[in-house]
Short mmCIF file of C-alpha atoms in Angstrom, two decimals:
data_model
loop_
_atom_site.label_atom_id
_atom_site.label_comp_id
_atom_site.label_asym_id
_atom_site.label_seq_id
_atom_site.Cartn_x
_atom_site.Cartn_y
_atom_site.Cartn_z
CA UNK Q 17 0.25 29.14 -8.62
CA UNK Q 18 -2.32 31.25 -6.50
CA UNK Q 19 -1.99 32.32 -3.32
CA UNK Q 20 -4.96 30.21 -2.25
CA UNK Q 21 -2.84 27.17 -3.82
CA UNK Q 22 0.17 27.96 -2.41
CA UNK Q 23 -1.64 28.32 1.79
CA UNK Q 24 -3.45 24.61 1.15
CA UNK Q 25 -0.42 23.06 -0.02
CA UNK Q 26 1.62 24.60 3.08
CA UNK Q 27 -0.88 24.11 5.24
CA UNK Q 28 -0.76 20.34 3.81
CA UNK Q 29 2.66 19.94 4.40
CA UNK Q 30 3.08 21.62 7.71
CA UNK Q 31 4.66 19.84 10.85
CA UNK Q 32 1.46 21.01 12.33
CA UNK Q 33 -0.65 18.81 9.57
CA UNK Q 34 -1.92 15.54 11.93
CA UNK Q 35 0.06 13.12 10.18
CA UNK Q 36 2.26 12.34 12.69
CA UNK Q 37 5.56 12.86 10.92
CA UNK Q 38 7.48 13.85 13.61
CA UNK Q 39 7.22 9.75 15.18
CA UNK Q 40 9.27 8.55 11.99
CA UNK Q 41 13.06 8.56 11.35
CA UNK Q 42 12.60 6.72 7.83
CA UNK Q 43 15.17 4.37 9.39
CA UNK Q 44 17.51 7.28 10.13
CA UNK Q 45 17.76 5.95 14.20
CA UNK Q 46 18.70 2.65 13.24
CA UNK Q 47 21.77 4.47 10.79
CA UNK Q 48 22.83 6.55 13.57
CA UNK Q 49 22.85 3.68 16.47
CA UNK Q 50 25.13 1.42 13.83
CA UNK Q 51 27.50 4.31 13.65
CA UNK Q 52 26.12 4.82 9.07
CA UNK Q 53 25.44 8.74 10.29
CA UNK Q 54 27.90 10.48 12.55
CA UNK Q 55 27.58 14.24 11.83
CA UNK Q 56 25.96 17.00 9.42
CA UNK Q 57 28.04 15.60 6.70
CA UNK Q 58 26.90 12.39 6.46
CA UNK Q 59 23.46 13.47 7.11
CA UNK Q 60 23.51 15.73 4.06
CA UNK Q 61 25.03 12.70 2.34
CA UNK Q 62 22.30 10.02 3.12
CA UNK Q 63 19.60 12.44 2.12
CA UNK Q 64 20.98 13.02 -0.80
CA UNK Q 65 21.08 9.38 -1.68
CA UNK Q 66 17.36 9.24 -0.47
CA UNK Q 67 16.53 11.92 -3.04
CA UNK Q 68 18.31 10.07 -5.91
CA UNK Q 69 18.16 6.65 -5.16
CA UNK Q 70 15.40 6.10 -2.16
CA UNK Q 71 12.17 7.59 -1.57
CA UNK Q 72 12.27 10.78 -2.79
CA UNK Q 73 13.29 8.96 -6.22
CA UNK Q 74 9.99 6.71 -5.80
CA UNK Q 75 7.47 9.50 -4.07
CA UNK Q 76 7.58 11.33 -7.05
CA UNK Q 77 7.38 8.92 -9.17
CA UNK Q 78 3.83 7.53 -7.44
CA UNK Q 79 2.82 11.28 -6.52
CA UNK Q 80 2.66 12.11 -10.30
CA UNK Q 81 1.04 9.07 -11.20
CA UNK Q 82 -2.01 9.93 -8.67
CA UNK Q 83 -2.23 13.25 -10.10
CA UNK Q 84 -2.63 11.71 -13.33
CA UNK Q 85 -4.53 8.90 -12.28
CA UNK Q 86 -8.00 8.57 -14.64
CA UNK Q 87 -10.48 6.97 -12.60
CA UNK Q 88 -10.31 5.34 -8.54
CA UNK Q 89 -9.97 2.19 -9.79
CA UNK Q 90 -6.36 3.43 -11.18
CA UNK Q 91 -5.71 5.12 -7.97
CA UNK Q 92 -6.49 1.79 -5.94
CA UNK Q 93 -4.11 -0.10 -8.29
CA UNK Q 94 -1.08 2.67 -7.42
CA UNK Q 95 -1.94 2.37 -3.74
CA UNK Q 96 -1.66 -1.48 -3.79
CA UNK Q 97 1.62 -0.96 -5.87
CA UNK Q 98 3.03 2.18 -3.67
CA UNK Q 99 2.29 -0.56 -0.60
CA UNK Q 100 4.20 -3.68 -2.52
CA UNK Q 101 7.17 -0.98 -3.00
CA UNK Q 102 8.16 -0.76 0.25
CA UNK Q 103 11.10 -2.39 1.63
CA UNK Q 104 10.16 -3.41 5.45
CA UNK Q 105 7.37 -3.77 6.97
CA UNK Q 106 8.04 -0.61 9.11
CA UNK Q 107 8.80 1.38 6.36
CA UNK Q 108 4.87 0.18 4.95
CA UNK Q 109 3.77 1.39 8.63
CA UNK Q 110 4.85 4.71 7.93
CA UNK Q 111 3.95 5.51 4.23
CA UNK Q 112 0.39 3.80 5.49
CA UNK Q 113 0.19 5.57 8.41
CA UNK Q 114 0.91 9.06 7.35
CA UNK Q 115 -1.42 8.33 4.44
CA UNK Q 116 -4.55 6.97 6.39
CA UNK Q 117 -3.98 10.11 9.23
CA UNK Q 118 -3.91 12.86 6.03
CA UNK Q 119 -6.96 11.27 4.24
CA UNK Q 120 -8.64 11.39 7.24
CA UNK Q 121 -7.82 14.81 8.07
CA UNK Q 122 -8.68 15.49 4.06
CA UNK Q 123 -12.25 14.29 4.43
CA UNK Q 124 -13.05 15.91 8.20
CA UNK Q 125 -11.78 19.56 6.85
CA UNK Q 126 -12.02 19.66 2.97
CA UNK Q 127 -14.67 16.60 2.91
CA UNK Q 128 -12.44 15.36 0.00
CA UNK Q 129 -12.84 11.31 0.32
CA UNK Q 130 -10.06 9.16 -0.56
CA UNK Q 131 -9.95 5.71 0.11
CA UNK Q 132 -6.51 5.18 0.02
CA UNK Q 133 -3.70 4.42 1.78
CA UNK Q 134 -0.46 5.05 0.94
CA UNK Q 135 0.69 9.00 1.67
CA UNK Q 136 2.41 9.86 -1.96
CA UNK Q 137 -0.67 8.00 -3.74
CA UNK Q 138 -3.39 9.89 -1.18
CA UNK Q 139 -1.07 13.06 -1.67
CA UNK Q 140 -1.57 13.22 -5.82
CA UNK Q 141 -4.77 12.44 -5.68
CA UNK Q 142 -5.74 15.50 -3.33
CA UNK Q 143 -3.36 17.63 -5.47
CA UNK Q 144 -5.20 16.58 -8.88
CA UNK Q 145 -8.90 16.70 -6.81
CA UNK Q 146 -8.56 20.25 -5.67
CA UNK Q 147 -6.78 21.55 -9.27
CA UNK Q 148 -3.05 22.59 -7.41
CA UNK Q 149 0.07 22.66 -9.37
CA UNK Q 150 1.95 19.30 -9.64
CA UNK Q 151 5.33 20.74 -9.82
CA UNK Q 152 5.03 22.87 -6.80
CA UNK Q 153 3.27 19.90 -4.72
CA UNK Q 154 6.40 17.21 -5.62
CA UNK Q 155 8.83 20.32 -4.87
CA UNK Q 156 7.07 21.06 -1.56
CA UNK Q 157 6.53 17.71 -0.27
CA UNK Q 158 10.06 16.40 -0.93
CA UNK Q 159 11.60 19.57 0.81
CA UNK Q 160 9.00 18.74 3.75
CA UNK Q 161 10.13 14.98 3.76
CA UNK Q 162 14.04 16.04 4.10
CA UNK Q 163 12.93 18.89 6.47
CA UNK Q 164 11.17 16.18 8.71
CA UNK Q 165 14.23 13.91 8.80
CA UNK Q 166 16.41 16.70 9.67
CA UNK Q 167 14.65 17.52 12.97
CA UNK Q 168 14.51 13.73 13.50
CA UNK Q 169 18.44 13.44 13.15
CA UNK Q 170 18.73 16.63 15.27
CA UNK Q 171 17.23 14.37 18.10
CA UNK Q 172 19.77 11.74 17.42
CA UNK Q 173 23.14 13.35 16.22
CA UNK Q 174 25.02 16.91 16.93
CA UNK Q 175 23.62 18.67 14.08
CA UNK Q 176 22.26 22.56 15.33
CA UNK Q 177 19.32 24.32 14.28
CA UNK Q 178 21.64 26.74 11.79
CA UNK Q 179 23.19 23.30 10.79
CA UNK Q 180 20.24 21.94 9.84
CA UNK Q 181 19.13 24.69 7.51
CA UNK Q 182 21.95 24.54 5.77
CA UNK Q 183 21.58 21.25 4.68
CA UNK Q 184 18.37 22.03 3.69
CA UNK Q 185 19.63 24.68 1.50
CA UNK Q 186 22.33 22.63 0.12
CA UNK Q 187 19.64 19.85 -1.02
CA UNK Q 188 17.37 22.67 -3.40
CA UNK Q 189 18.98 20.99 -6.19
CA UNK Q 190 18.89 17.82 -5.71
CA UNK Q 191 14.83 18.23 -4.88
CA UNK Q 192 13.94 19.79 -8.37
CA UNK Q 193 16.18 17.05 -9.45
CA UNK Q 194 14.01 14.72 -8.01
CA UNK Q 195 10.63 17.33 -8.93
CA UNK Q 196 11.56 16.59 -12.51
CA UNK Q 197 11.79 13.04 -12.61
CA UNK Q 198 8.73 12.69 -11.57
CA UNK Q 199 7.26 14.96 -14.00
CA UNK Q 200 9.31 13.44 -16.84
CA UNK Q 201 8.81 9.83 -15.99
CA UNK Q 202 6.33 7.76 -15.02
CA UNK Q 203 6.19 4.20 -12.96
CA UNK Q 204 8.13 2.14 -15.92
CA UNK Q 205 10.92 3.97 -14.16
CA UNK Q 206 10.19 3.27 -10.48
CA UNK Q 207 13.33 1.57 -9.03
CA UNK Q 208 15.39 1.91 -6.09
CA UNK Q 209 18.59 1.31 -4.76
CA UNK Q 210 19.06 2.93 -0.98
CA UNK Q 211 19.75 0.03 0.12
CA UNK Q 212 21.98 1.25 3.34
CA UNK Q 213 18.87 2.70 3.90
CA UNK Q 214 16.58 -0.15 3.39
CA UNK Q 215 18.99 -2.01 5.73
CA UNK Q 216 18.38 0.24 8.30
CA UNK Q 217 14.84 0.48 8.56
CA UNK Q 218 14.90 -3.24 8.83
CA UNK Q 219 17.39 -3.10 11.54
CA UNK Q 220 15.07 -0.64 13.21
CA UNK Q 221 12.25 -3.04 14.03
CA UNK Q 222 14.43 -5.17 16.12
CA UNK Q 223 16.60 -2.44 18.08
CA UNK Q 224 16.43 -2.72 21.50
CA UNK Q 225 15.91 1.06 22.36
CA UNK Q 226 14.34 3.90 20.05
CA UNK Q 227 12.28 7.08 20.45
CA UNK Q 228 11.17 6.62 16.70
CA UNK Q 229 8.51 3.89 15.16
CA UNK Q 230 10.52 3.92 12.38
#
């Protein structure tokens, strides 16, 4: 990968990118006021279930299959599917969310227009439109999903900033894991089964106090 690739796709996937990651817990706040996530430990547990089982599993999946894509008719199927996937309506808010602020950003920078919606769909389709490496984009953008929902649970549990970074570390694996299933495979494979985590992004639209809109 070039250097030019490798400054668009971090400047893509920084937490100064307009997307407005940083309002999202992925239904982390809901696990934590239930009593699911308690410390580091079972932080670095339920993202690595969200990397096997949950959306990391399924981002991939849909990221690679937008790369791929062969026309925008294909992509606008994908969207509509990536959209169907999701398991609360909350958890639709923030894949649609996140996907209509970085298309937006897309066209007002790189004048790239993509009329989708759904952030792992819009996020292959940029990768394949401006010719970046797909292995390096899944790689990048699942190590910027857990790195999002680390500083997230750092507002919500007593994990510290060294903490933190050493789950991070600890998940390298299990992220090219995930980078390589969604290389290998394709959407005949797209399953889930994070349910704990489903669970709790539905029990986050109802709770009676949050700091997160998911």
């Amino acid at each position: 990968m070039t250097i030019d690739a490798a400054l668009l796709l971090q400047q893509w996937l920084s937490p100064a990118f307009p997307i407005g990651a940083f309002a999202y817990s992925h239904g982390l706040e809901a696990a934590v006021d239930a009593g699911w996530l308690v410390d580091d430990a079972s932080l670095q547990d339920w993202l690595c279930d969200l990397l096997e089982f949950g959306a990391g599993r399924s981002d991939a999946l849909f990221i690679a299959a937008a790369f791929h894509a062969a026309d925008a008719a294909e992509l606008d199927r994908l969207d509509a599917q990536a959209l169907a996937f999701q398991p609360s309506r909350e958890r639709a808010f923030e894949m649609t969310q996140q996907g209509e602020a970085f298309v937006r950003t897309l066209a007002g920078v790189w004048g790239l227009d993509l009329n989708l919606r759904s952030y792992p769909v819009a996020f292959g389709a940029a990768v394949a439109a401006k010719e970046l490496g797909l292995e390096a984009a899944i790689t990048l953008y699942l190590q910027a999903f857990c790195s999002n929902l680390i500083a997230a649970a750092q507002r919500l549990l007593p994990v510290g900033q060294l903490q933190g970074q050493c789950i991070l570390m600890q998940l390298i694996p299990l992220i090219q894991a995930a980078t390589q299933r969604g290389l290998d495979r394709n959407l005949q494979d797209l399953a889930s089964a994070g349910f704990l985590s489903d669970i709790a992004a539905m029990k986050h639209e109802t709770q009676y106090s949050r700091i997160f809109r998911s």
